[in-house]
Short mmCIF file of C-alpha atoms and ligand atoms in Angstrom, two decimals:
data_model
loop_
_atom_site.label_atom_id
_atom_site.label_comp_id
_atom_site.label_asym_id
_atom_site.label_seq_id
_atom_site.Cartn_x
_atom_site.Cartn_y
_atom_site.Cartn_z
CA MET A 1 7.99 -1.33 9.00
CA ASN A 2 5.68 -4.12 7.82
CA TYR A 3 2.91 -3.00 5.33
CA HIS A 4 0.03 -4.42 3.44
CA ILE A 5 -2.12 -2.83 0.76
CA ILE A 6 -5.64 -3.71 -0.03
CA THR A 7 -6.66 -2.34 -3.57
CA PHE A 8 -10.32 -2.11 -4.96
CA GLY A 9 -11.35 -0.65 -8.23
CA CYS A 10 -9.62 0.71 -11.57
CA GLN A 11 -6.13 0.64 -12.82
CA MET A 12 -5.65 4.14 -11.49
CA ASN A 13 -5.98 2.75 -7.93
CA VAL A 14 -3.64 -0.19 -8.87
CA ALA A 15 -1.13 2.47 -10.15
CA ASP A 16 -1.42 4.54 -6.96
CA SER A 17 -1.10 1.47 -4.74
CA GLU A 18 2.16 0.42 -6.58
CA TRP A 19 3.63 3.81 -6.14
CA ILE A 20 2.81 3.97 -2.41
CA ALA A 21 4.21 0.50 -2.03
CA ARG A 22 7.59 1.51 -3.85
CA SER A 23 7.67 4.71 -1.61
CA LEU A 24 7.20 2.67 1.61
CA GLN A 25 9.94 0.20 0.42
CA ASP A 26 12.13 3.30 -0.06
CA MET A 27 11.59 3.98 3.65
CA GLY A 28 12.58 0.52 4.53
CA GLY A 29 9.10 -1.01 4.30
CA ARG A 30 8.49 -4.79 3.52
CA GLU A 31 5.16 -6.10 2.21
CA THR A 32 3.61 -8.86 4.45
CA SER A 33 0.27 -10.38 5.18
CA VAL A 34 -2.30 -8.34 7.19
CA PRO A 35 -1.64 -10.05 10.59
CA GLU A 36 2.02 -9.17 10.37
CA ALA A 37 1.61 -5.63 9.01
CA GLU A 38 1.95 -2.52 11.10
CA VAL A 39 0.74 -0.28 8.36
CA ILE A 40 -2.40 -1.23 6.46
CA LEU A 41 -3.65 0.75 3.46
CA VAL A 42 -7.20 0.23 2.01
CA ASN A 43 -7.34 1.95 -1.45
CA THR A 44 -11.07 2.29 -2.00
CA CYS A 45 -13.44 2.73 -5.22
CA SER A 46 -16.79 4.22 -5.34
CA VAL A 47 -17.65 3.98 -9.07
CA ARG A 48 -20.08 1.00 -8.61
CA GLU A 49 -21.50 -1.48 -6.04
CA LYS A 50 -21.56 -0.71 -2.48
CA PRO A 51 -18.20 1.06 -1.74
CA GLU A 52 -18.99 1.96 1.96
CA HIS A 53 -20.01 -1.61 2.73
CA LYS A 54 -16.80 -2.80 1.08
CA LEU A 55 -14.74 -0.57 3.02
CA ARG A 56 -16.42 -1.60 6.36
CA THR A 57 -16.17 -5.36 5.45
CA ALA A 58 -12.23 -4.59 4.78
CA LEU A 59 -11.90 -2.66 8.25
CA GLY A 60 -13.73 -5.44 9.99
CA ARG A 61 -11.36 -7.94 8.70
CA ILE A 62 -8.33 -5.98 9.44
CA ALA A 63 -9.63 -5.56 12.99
CA ARG A 64 -10.20 -9.31 13.43
CA GLU A 65 -6.81 -10.28 11.89
CA THR A 66 -4.86 -7.76 13.97
CA GLU A 67 -6.77 -8.34 17.30
CA GLY A 68 -5.02 -7.29 20.42
CA ARG A 69 -2.28 -5.56 18.56
CA LYS A 70 -2.02 -1.66 19.57
CA ASP A 71 0.76 -0.85 16.92
CA VAL A 72 -1.43 -1.13 13.72
CA LEU A 73 -2.06 2.00 11.56
CA VAL A 74 -4.77 1.79 9.12
CA ALA A 75 -4.95 4.35 6.30
CA VAL A 76 -8.01 4.85 3.94
CA THR A 77 -7.12 6.25 0.56
CA GLY A 78 -8.90 6.49 -2.85
CA CYS A 79 -12.33 7.72 -3.85
CA VAL A 80 -14.38 6.60 -0.77
CA ALA A 81 -11.64 8.57 1.33
CA GLN A 82 -12.26 11.59 -0.77
CA GLN A 83 -15.97 11.50 -0.51
CA LEU A 84 -16.31 10.60 3.31
CA GLY A 85 -13.42 12.33 4.70
CA GLU A 86 -13.22 12.46 8.39
CA ASN A 87 -16.47 10.40 8.85
CA ILE A 88 -14.17 7.38 8.21
CA PHE A 89 -12.54 7.71 11.56
CA SER A 90 -15.74 6.64 13.30
CA CYS A 91 -15.73 3.32 11.26
CA SER A 92 -12.67 1.97 13.09
CA PRO A 93 -10.36 3.24 15.75
CA GLN A 94 -7.49 1.78 13.89
CA VAL A 95 -8.00 4.28 11.12
CA ARG A 96 -5.51 7.23 11.65
CA LEU A 97 -5.00 8.48 8.15
CA VAL A 98 -7.82 9.42 5.59
CA ALA A 99 -6.11 10.52 2.30
CA GLY A 100 -8.00 11.72 -0.61
CA THR A 101 -7.23 11.13 -4.30
CA ASP A 102 -5.08 14.06 -4.82
CA THR A 103 -2.94 13.75 -1.73
CA VAL A 104 -1.33 10.30 -2.55
CA ALA A 105 2.11 12.10 -2.87
CA SER A 106 2.05 12.96 0.93
CA ILE A 107 0.96 9.63 2.20
CA PRO A 108 4.53 8.04 2.86
CA ALA A 109 5.50 11.22 4.87
CA ASN A 110 2.19 11.27 6.58
CA ILE A 111 2.46 7.76 7.73
CA ALA A 112 5.95 8.33 9.04
CA TRP A 113 4.51 11.42 11.04
CA LEU A 114 1.61 9.45 12.44
CA ARG A 115 4.02 6.51 13.51
CA ALA A 116 6.02 9.16 15.40
CA ASN A 117 2.87 10.74 16.87
CA PRO A 118 0.70 7.83 18.09
CA ASP A 119 -2.20 9.79 19.39
CA ARG A 120 -2.77 11.89 16.22
CA HIS A 121 -5.19 11.55 13.15
CA LEU A 122 -4.82 13.11 9.83
CA CYS A 123 -7.37 13.64 7.06
CA THR A 124 -6.04 15.13 3.75
CA THR A 125 -8.83 15.42 1.20
CA GLY A 126 -8.09 18.86 -0.55
CA PHE A 127 -7.72 19.06 -4.30
CA GLU A 128 -4.60 20.66 -5.73
CA LYS A 129 -4.55 23.24 -8.72
CA ASP A 130 -1.73 21.48 -10.46
CA MET A 131 -0.82 17.78 -10.79
CA THR A 132 1.27 17.13 -7.77
CA GLU A 133 4.55 15.65 -9.22
CA ARG A 134 5.46 12.58 -7.20
CA PRO A 135 9.05 11.73 -7.00
CA THR A 136 9.58 9.05 -9.87
CA PRO A 137 10.97 5.87 -8.25
CA LEU A 138 13.90 5.05 -10.26
CA THR A 139 14.22 1.41 -9.07
CA GLY A 140 12.09 -1.23 -7.59
CA HIS A 141 9.71 -1.88 -10.38
CA THR A 142 9.24 -5.49 -11.00
CA GLY A 143 7.88 -7.49 -14.06
CA PRO A 144 7.75 -6.45 -17.71
CA THR A 145 4.61 -4.39 -17.72
CA ALA A 146 3.92 -1.08 -16.11
CA LEU A 147 1.14 1.41 -15.63
CA VAL A 148 2.03 5.16 -15.97
CA ASN A 149 -0.26 7.97 -14.98
CA ILE A 150 -0.50 10.86 -17.36
CA MET A 151 -3.48 12.83 -15.70
CA GLN A 152 -5.70 13.03 -12.86
CA GLY A 153 -9.43 13.76 -12.69
CA CYS A 154 -12.20 14.22 -15.30
CA ASP A 155 -14.05 17.23 -16.61
CA ASN A 156 -16.83 15.29 -18.57
CA PHE A 157 -19.67 14.78 -16.08
CA CYS A 158 -21.26 11.86 -17.56
CA THR A 159 -24.47 11.99 -15.54
CA TYR A 160 -24.07 8.42 -13.90
CA CYS A 161 -20.45 8.93 -12.89
CA ILE A 162 -18.95 9.86 -9.56
CA VAL A 163 -15.41 10.16 -10.93
CA PRO A 164 -15.55 14.09 -11.40
CA PHE A 165 -16.46 14.39 -7.93
CA THR A 166 -14.06 11.98 -6.21
CA ARG A 167 -10.97 12.80 -8.61
CA GLY A 168 -11.65 16.52 -9.27
CA ARG A 169 -10.99 18.41 -12.42
CA GLN A 170 -8.86 17.02 -15.08
CA LYS A 171 -5.05 17.99 -14.52
CA SER A 172 -2.34 16.80 -17.08
CA ARG A 173 1.16 15.95 -16.12
CA ALA A 174 3.96 17.41 -17.82
CA ALA A 175 5.23 15.36 -20.71
CA ARG A 176 8.82 15.65 -19.54
CA ALA A 177 8.00 13.88 -16.31
CA ILE A 178 5.87 11.21 -17.97
CA LEU A 179 8.90 10.53 -20.31
CA ALA A 180 11.30 10.39 -17.42
CA GLU A 181 9.23 7.81 -15.75
CA CYS A 182 8.92 5.77 -18.85
CA GLN A 183 12.59 5.92 -19.55
CA ALA A 184 13.27 4.80 -15.84
CA LEU A 185 10.87 1.90 -16.29
CA ILE A 186 12.56 0.79 -19.63
CA ASP A 187 15.86 0.89 -17.91
CA GLN A 188 14.52 -1.60 -15.46
CA GLY A 189 13.46 -4.02 -18.12
CA VAL A 190 9.80 -2.95 -18.67
CA LYS A 191 8.64 -3.89 -22.23
CA ASP A 192 5.00 -2.99 -22.04
CA ILE A 193 3.72 0.59 -20.83
CA THR A 194 0.06 1.47 -20.39
CA LEU A 195 -0.58 5.13 -20.19
CA LEU A 196 -3.50 5.77 -17.79
CA GLY A 197 -6.05 8.35 -17.12
CA GLN A 198 -9.96 8.91 -16.87
CA ASN A 199 -9.90 10.50 -20.16
CA VAL A 200 -6.62 9.96 -21.72
CA ASN A 201 -7.12 11.52 -25.06
CA ALA A 202 -8.13 14.78 -23.45
CA TYR A 203 -4.41 14.94 -22.38
CA GLY A 204 -3.05 18.28 -22.37
CA LYS A 205 -6.37 20.10 -22.99
CA ASP A 206 -6.59 21.43 -19.53
CA LYS A 207 -4.91 24.57 -17.65
CA THR A 208 -2.04 22.22 -16.49
CA GLY A 209 -1.04 20.80 -20.04
CA ASP A 210 2.33 21.82 -21.31
CA GLY A 211 1.36 22.15 -25.02
CA THR A 212 2.00 18.56 -25.82
CA SER A 213 -1.03 16.76 -27.49
CA PHE A 214 -2.05 13.23 -26.66
CA ALA A 215 -0.95 12.10 -30.07
CA GLU A 216 2.49 13.60 -29.65
CA LEU A 217 2.89 12.00 -26.29
CA LEU A 218 2.18 8.66 -27.82
CA ARG A 219 4.92 9.39 -30.42
CA LEU A 220 7.41 10.47 -27.81
CA VAL A 221 6.82 7.50 -25.49
CA ALA A 222 6.80 4.96 -28.39
CA GLY A 223 9.93 6.59 -29.65
CA LEU A 224 11.98 5.99 -26.47
CA ASP A 225 12.41 2.24 -27.39
CA PRO A 226 11.27 0.49 -30.70
CA SER A 227 10.85 -2.88 -28.74
CA LEU A 228 8.54 -1.28 -26.16
CA ARG A 229 4.83 -2.04 -26.36
CA LEU A 230 2.64 1.03 -25.88
CA ARG A 231 -1.02 1.04 -24.70
CA TYR A 232 -3.41 3.53 -23.14
CA VAL A 233 -6.65 3.41 -21.08
CA THR A 234 -9.22 5.08 -21.07
CA PRO A 235 -10.03 7.23 -24.03
CA HIS A 236 -13.39 8.84 -24.56
CA PRO A 237 -14.86 8.58 -28.02
CA LYS A 238 -15.84 12.22 -28.38
CA ASP A 239 -12.11 13.27 -27.79
CA MET A 240 -10.63 10.77 -30.36
CA THR A 241 -8.81 13.18 -32.87
CA PRO A 242 -7.91 12.16 -36.36
CA GLU A 243 -4.25 12.28 -35.22
CA ASP A 244 -5.08 9.75 -32.54
CA VAL A 245 -6.78 7.45 -35.00
CA ALA A 246 -3.81 7.77 -37.39
CA ALA A 247 -1.39 6.99 -34.69
CA PHE A 248 -2.60 3.23 -34.88
CA ALA A 249 -1.36 3.38 -38.59
CA GLU A 250 1.76 5.36 -38.07
CA ILE A 251 3.31 4.12 -34.76
CA PRO A 252 4.44 0.58 -35.22
CA ASN A 253 4.81 -0.14 -31.54
CA LEU A 254 1.49 1.16 -30.55
CA CYS A 255 -0.56 -1.99 -29.92
CA PRO A 256 -3.41 -2.70 -32.15
CA ARG A 257 -5.95 -2.89 -29.20
CA LEU A 258 -8.35 -0.01 -27.89
CA HIS A 259 -10.68 -0.06 -25.11
CA LEU A 260 -13.23 2.37 -26.19
CA PRO A 261 -16.18 2.77 -23.71
CA MET A 262 -19.52 3.09 -25.53
CA GLN A 263 -21.91 2.69 -22.58
CA ALA A 264 -25.02 2.48 -24.56
CA GLY A 265 -26.24 2.17 -28.13
CA ALA A 266 -29.36 4.30 -28.19
CA ASP A 267 -28.97 8.09 -29.00
CA ARG A 268 -31.56 9.11 -26.40
CA VAL A 269 -29.80 7.23 -23.69
CA LEU A 270 -26.33 8.55 -24.80
CA LYS A 271 -27.69 12.07 -24.53
CA ARG A 272 -29.17 11.56 -21.19
CA MET A 273 -25.83 10.20 -20.07
CA ASN A 274 -24.13 13.29 -21.45
CA ARG A 275 -21.72 11.31 -23.43
CA ARG A 276 -21.77 13.86 -26.25
CA TYR A 277 -21.61 11.34 -29.11
CA ASP A 278 -24.30 9.39 -30.93
CA SER A 279 -24.25 5.84 -32.14
CA ALA A 280 -23.52 6.96 -35.88
CA THR A 281 -20.41 9.02 -34.62
CA TYR A 282 -19.25 6.08 -32.57
CA LEU A 283 -19.58 3.50 -35.61
CA ALA A 284 -17.87 6.01 -37.81
CA LEU A 285 -14.99 6.18 -35.33
CA VAL A 286 -14.91 2.40 -35.25
CA GLU A 287 -14.70 2.21 -39.08
CA ASP A 288 -11.81 4.93 -39.12
CA LEU A 289 -9.91 2.73 -36.49
CA ARG A 290 -10.37 -0.36 -38.73
CA ARG A 291 -9.26 1.49 -41.79
CA ALA A 292 -6.14 2.81 -39.98
CA ARG A 293 -5.30 -0.61 -38.36
CA PRO A 294 -7.46 -3.52 -39.97
CA ASP A 295 -6.50 -5.91 -37.28
CA ILE A 296 -7.44 -3.62 -34.20
CA ALA A 297 -9.16 -5.31 -31.40
CA LEU A 298 -11.67 -3.30 -29.79
CA SER A 299 -13.13 -3.64 -26.34
CA THR A 300 -15.68 -1.43 -24.47
CA ASP A 301 -17.73 -0.61 -21.26
CA ILE A 302 -21.59 -0.93 -21.39
CA LEU A 303 -23.91 0.23 -18.76
CA VAL A 304 -27.32 -1.46 -19.01
CA GLY A 305 -30.60 -0.19 -17.16
CA PHE A 306 -29.68 3.41 -17.25
CA PRO A 307 -32.66 5.34 -15.94
CA GLY A 308 -35.44 5.46 -18.62
CA GLU A 309 -33.88 2.84 -20.98
CA THR A 310 -36.64 1.03 -22.79
CA GLU A 311 -36.40 -2.49 -24.11
CA GLU A 312 -36.02 -1.16 -27.64
CA GLU A 313 -33.12 0.92 -26.48
CA PHE A 314 -31.45 -1.87 -24.82
CA LEU A 315 -31.87 -3.89 -28.18
CA GLU A 316 -30.09 -0.94 -29.86
CA THR A 317 -27.14 -1.45 -27.49
CA MET A 318 -27.18 -5.23 -28.37
CA ASP A 319 -27.19 -4.31 -32.06
CA MET A 320 -24.21 -1.90 -31.64
CA VAL A 321 -22.16 -4.53 -29.59
CA ARG A 322 -22.74 -6.85 -32.71
CA ARG A 323 -21.85 -4.29 -35.23
CA CYS A 324 -18.68 -3.14 -33.39
CA ASN A 325 -17.71 -6.85 -32.95
CA PHE A 326 -15.93 -6.21 -29.60
CA MET A 327 -13.29 -8.72 -28.72
CA SER A 328 -14.48 -8.21 -24.89
CA SER A 329 -16.45 -5.97 -22.88
CA PHE A 330 -17.12 -5.12 -19.25
CA SER A 331 -20.87 -4.55 -18.62
CA PHE A 332 -22.60 -3.39 -15.52
CA CYS A 333 -25.94 -2.61 -14.11
CA TYR A 334 -26.62 1.06 -13.58
CA SER A 335 -26.27 1.95 -9.93
CA ASP A 336 -27.10 5.29 -8.28
CA ARG A 337 -24.17 7.30 -7.23
CA PRO A 338 -25.20 10.13 -4.65
CA GLY A 339 -24.54 13.63 -5.99
CA THR A 340 -24.75 12.75 -9.83
CA ARG A 341 -27.48 13.95 -12.03
CA ALA A 342 -28.78 10.65 -13.03
CA SER A 343 -29.39 9.74 -9.37
CA THR A 344 -32.15 12.44 -9.46
CA PHE A 345 -33.86 10.89 -12.65
CA LEU A 346 -37.13 9.42 -11.52
CA ASP A 347 -37.43 6.69 -14.21
CA LYS A 348 -35.25 4.10 -12.56
CA ILE A 349 -35.30 0.53 -14.06
CA PRO A 350 -36.15 -2.39 -11.62
CA GLN A 351 -33.18 -4.55 -10.65
CA ASN A 352 -34.64 -7.67 -12.06
CA VAL A 353 -34.98 -5.97 -15.48
CA GLN A 354 -31.58 -4.67 -15.28
CA LEU A 355 -30.16 -8.06 -14.37
CA ASP A 356 -32.05 -9.79 -17.24
CA ARG A 357 -30.55 -7.29 -19.69
CA LEU A 358 -27.17 -7.69 -18.24
CA GLN A 359 -27.48 -11.52 -18.76
CA ARG A 360 -28.46 -11.23 -22.38
CA LEU A 361 -25.70 -8.75 -23.16
CA GLN A 362 -23.10 -10.94 -21.54
CA ALA A 363 -24.37 -13.85 -23.40
CA LEU A 364 -23.88 -12.14 -26.64
CA GLN A 365 -20.41 -10.91 -25.60
CA GLU A 366 -19.32 -14.48 -24.81
CA ASP A 367 -20.23 -15.61 -28.38
CA LEU A 368 -18.25 -12.56 -29.86
CA SER A 369 -15.36 -13.22 -27.69
CA MET A 370 -15.26 -16.86 -28.36
CA ALA A 371 -15.41 -16.10 -32.07
CA TRP A 372 -12.52 -13.57 -31.80
CA LEU A 373 -10.43 -16.12 -30.04
CA ASN A 374 -11.35 -19.00 -32.19
CA ALA A 375 -10.22 -16.99 -35.29
CA ARG A 376 -6.95 -16.63 -33.83
CA THR A 377 -6.08 -20.29 -33.93
CA GLY A 378 -3.47 -20.93 -36.46
CA CYS A 379 -2.06 -17.44 -36.51
CA GLU A 380 1.50 -16.50 -35.45
CA THR A 381 1.95 -14.07 -32.88
CA THR A 382 4.61 -12.63 -30.28
CA VAL A 383 4.04 -13.05 -26.77
CA LEU A 384 5.66 -11.00 -24.02
CA VAL A 385 6.02 -13.59 -21.30
CA GLU A 386 4.91 -12.44 -17.74
CA GLU A 387 4.65 -15.29 -15.35
CA PRO A 388 4.13 -19.05 -14.74
CA SER A 389 0.74 -20.00 -16.02
CA PRO A 390 -1.87 -21.63 -13.69
CA ARG A 391 -2.53 -24.08 -16.49
CA GLN A 392 0.27 -26.74 -16.20
CA ASP A 393 0.47 -29.87 -18.28
CA GLU A 394 1.49 -32.71 -16.04
CA ASN A 395 2.54 -34.89 -18.96
CA SER A 396 5.08 -32.32 -20.09
CA ASP A 397 8.63 -31.65 -18.85
CA MET A 398 8.31 -27.86 -19.98
CA VAL A 399 6.89 -25.16 -17.66
CA SER A 400 3.81 -23.48 -19.06
CA TRP A 401 4.12 -19.68 -19.04
CA GLN A 402 1.50 -16.83 -19.65
CA GLY A 403 1.92 -13.60 -21.35
CA ARG A 404 0.01 -11.15 -23.58
CA ASP A 405 -0.06 -10.89 -27.26
CA PRO A 406 -0.12 -7.29 -28.98
CA TYR A 407 -4.07 -7.47 -28.81
CA GLY A 408 -3.84 -7.95 -24.88
CA ALA A 409 -5.07 -11.38 -25.21
CA LEU A 410 -3.73 -13.99 -22.61
CA VAL A 411 -1.61 -16.72 -24.11
CA HIS A 412 -0.37 -19.74 -22.29
CA VAL A 413 2.94 -21.36 -23.75
CA ALA A 414 5.15 -24.08 -22.60
CA LEU A 415 8.84 -23.03 -22.84
CA LYS A 416 12.24 -24.65 -22.30
CA ASP A 417 13.79 -21.45 -21.07
CA PRO A 418 13.94 -21.50 -17.23
CA ASN A 419 13.80 -17.77 -16.86
CA PRO A 420 11.70 -16.38 -19.86
CA ALA A 421 9.88 -13.54 -17.91
CA GLY A 422 10.12 -10.33 -19.74
CA LYS A 423 11.23 -11.98 -23.01
CA TYR A 424 9.51 -11.94 -26.29
CA VAL A 425 8.51 -15.38 -27.84
CA ARG A 426 7.12 -16.15 -31.32
CA VAL A 427 4.34 -18.78 -31.02
CA ARG A 428 1.48 -20.28 -33.25
CA ILE A 429 -1.99 -20.23 -31.60
CA SER A 430 -2.99 -23.82 -31.23
CA HIS A 431 -6.16 -23.59 -29.23
CA ALA A 432 -8.69 -21.13 -27.76
CA PHE A 433 -10.03 -21.59 -24.40
CA ARG A 434 -13.05 -19.56 -23.24
CA HIS A 435 -11.11 -16.52 -22.11
CA SER A 436 -7.44 -17.08 -23.31
CA LEU A 437 -5.35 -18.79 -25.87
CA GLN A 438 -2.88 -21.79 -26.02
CA GLY A 439 0.31 -21.32 -28.20
CA THR A 440 3.32 -23.49 -29.26
CA VAL A 441 6.51 -21.92 -29.34
CA LEU A 442 8.13 -21.35 -32.93
CA ALA A 443 11.50 -20.18 -31.77
CA GLU A 444 13.06 -19.75 -28.41
N1 5AD B 501 -23.32 2.62 -12.41
C1 5AD B 501 -22.93 1.49 -13.23
N2 5AD B 501 -21.81 1.48 -13.86
C2 5AD B 501 -21.00 2.63 -13.82
N3 5AD B 501 -19.84 2.88 -14.38
C3 5AD B 501 -19.67 4.24 -14.05
N4 5AD B 501 -20.47 4.74 -13.15
C4 5AD B 501 -21.42 3.89 -13.04
C5 5AD B 501 -22.65 3.64 -12.42
N5 5AD B 501 -23.17 4.73 -11.60
C6 5AD B 501 -19.31 2.14 -15.25
C7 5AD B 501 -18.97 2.66 -16.67
C8 5AD B 501 -17.48 3.18 -16.84
C9 5AD B 501 -17.00 2.12 -15.90
C10 5AD B 501 -15.63 2.40 -15.35
O1 5AD B 501 -17.84 1.87 -14.80
O2 5AD B 501 -19.33 1.68 -17.70
O3 5AD B 501 -17.03 3.11 -18.02
FE1 SF4 B 502 -16.90 9.11 -15.39
FE2 SF4 B 502 -17.52 10.00 -17.96
FE3 SF4 B 502 -15.28 10.96 -16.86
FE4 SF4 B 502 -15.38 8.43 -17.73
S1 SF4 B 502 -15.44 10.29 -18.94
S2 SF4 B 502 -14.65 9.13 -15.75
S3 SF4 B 502 -17.52 7.85 -17.24
S4 SF4 B 502 -17.42 11.19 -16.06
#
């Protein structure tokens, strides 16, 4: 069976798509381009932008590229599938499976059943009470980095956010299952694991938790292999415990990098977002983190133009970004998500004002990012080599590779080793580009 997966959205979707791909491979599947595929999955996202429009565009493209073929089965999964359910069948006659966010584990079997029953459709959008344990694929992982899901859903109900509606309530996965998956990945050569969830540091604080706290989980995973690099996304500032902060000082292989969504700098806006922290608490947390790990690199998410945000309040966000000195940030204009509380707020900000604020914020971030990268020149660091770099030097007989340093920055480095993927190399940073670094190897 030839398959193709189109993935939109966050790392949660990337991880789900990887799991589906490996399960289809276990059933004899082979990844191909769309025109050659018999099974095509569209893993959708609804957190921002125009999700239905994106889905329709993808379905239109699939219909064109597979025109005249009767054997094509399209499955729509992810957050838009969860929200629209059976309505998606009317978008394209090729769609025969609509699978919500909590039913990923049943997708491979349902695809097999639908292929055996060509006149049937299936829509699975229920929520499970527990975290459905998917069989851990013990083989088939490629590359030195991996994402490992530790929880599903979110209980926070930030007023702008669709996730609690599309992914349901928070459910933690058993520590035992997480550790088994991490060990299997390490056995396959993985050197860099990112623990994934919508609110990772609330891990275990729900009905399906097994008593293991997030900080304990970090210790357990990090302890599997001292040469492993451990990271996590995404934590919520209000759930960062002193133990989570101390972990940066105490666990040597926990990477000195944290993506800590701030969303806004003004207290009134944070309150209306239901973020449950204020700017002073956020700043104090940043200071604590820098005390625990002075070199920690922080990045963030910022939402501009939230309903009612004044120019002064936006300037407070700019000020916070400066004070926190983020090495990078993702920033977005607010967009209405149907069903969320903020979508009922009346004081919406005009699109042109939102865009103007976004551009000013992004210009500031460019400066901060550039300064962070420039400050790295001359430093020694260790790069985990991932793949050949798109930046090749025609005048060199060495191949240029790219990988990440402990801070998650992309580093290009020319190497003699013909097969360096998955290995650590010591480099000295020689140059900063706009979004990445150039290194020269110290020892191979
Ligand atoms: N509009 C704009 N940005 C949003 N995000 C979440 N919901 C919205 C929305 N309605 C952003 C937040 C979040 C990131 C994943 O997406 O900044 O942290
Ligand atoms: Fe959405 Fe807030 Fe949950 Fe993040 S913490 S997924 S922004 S509701």
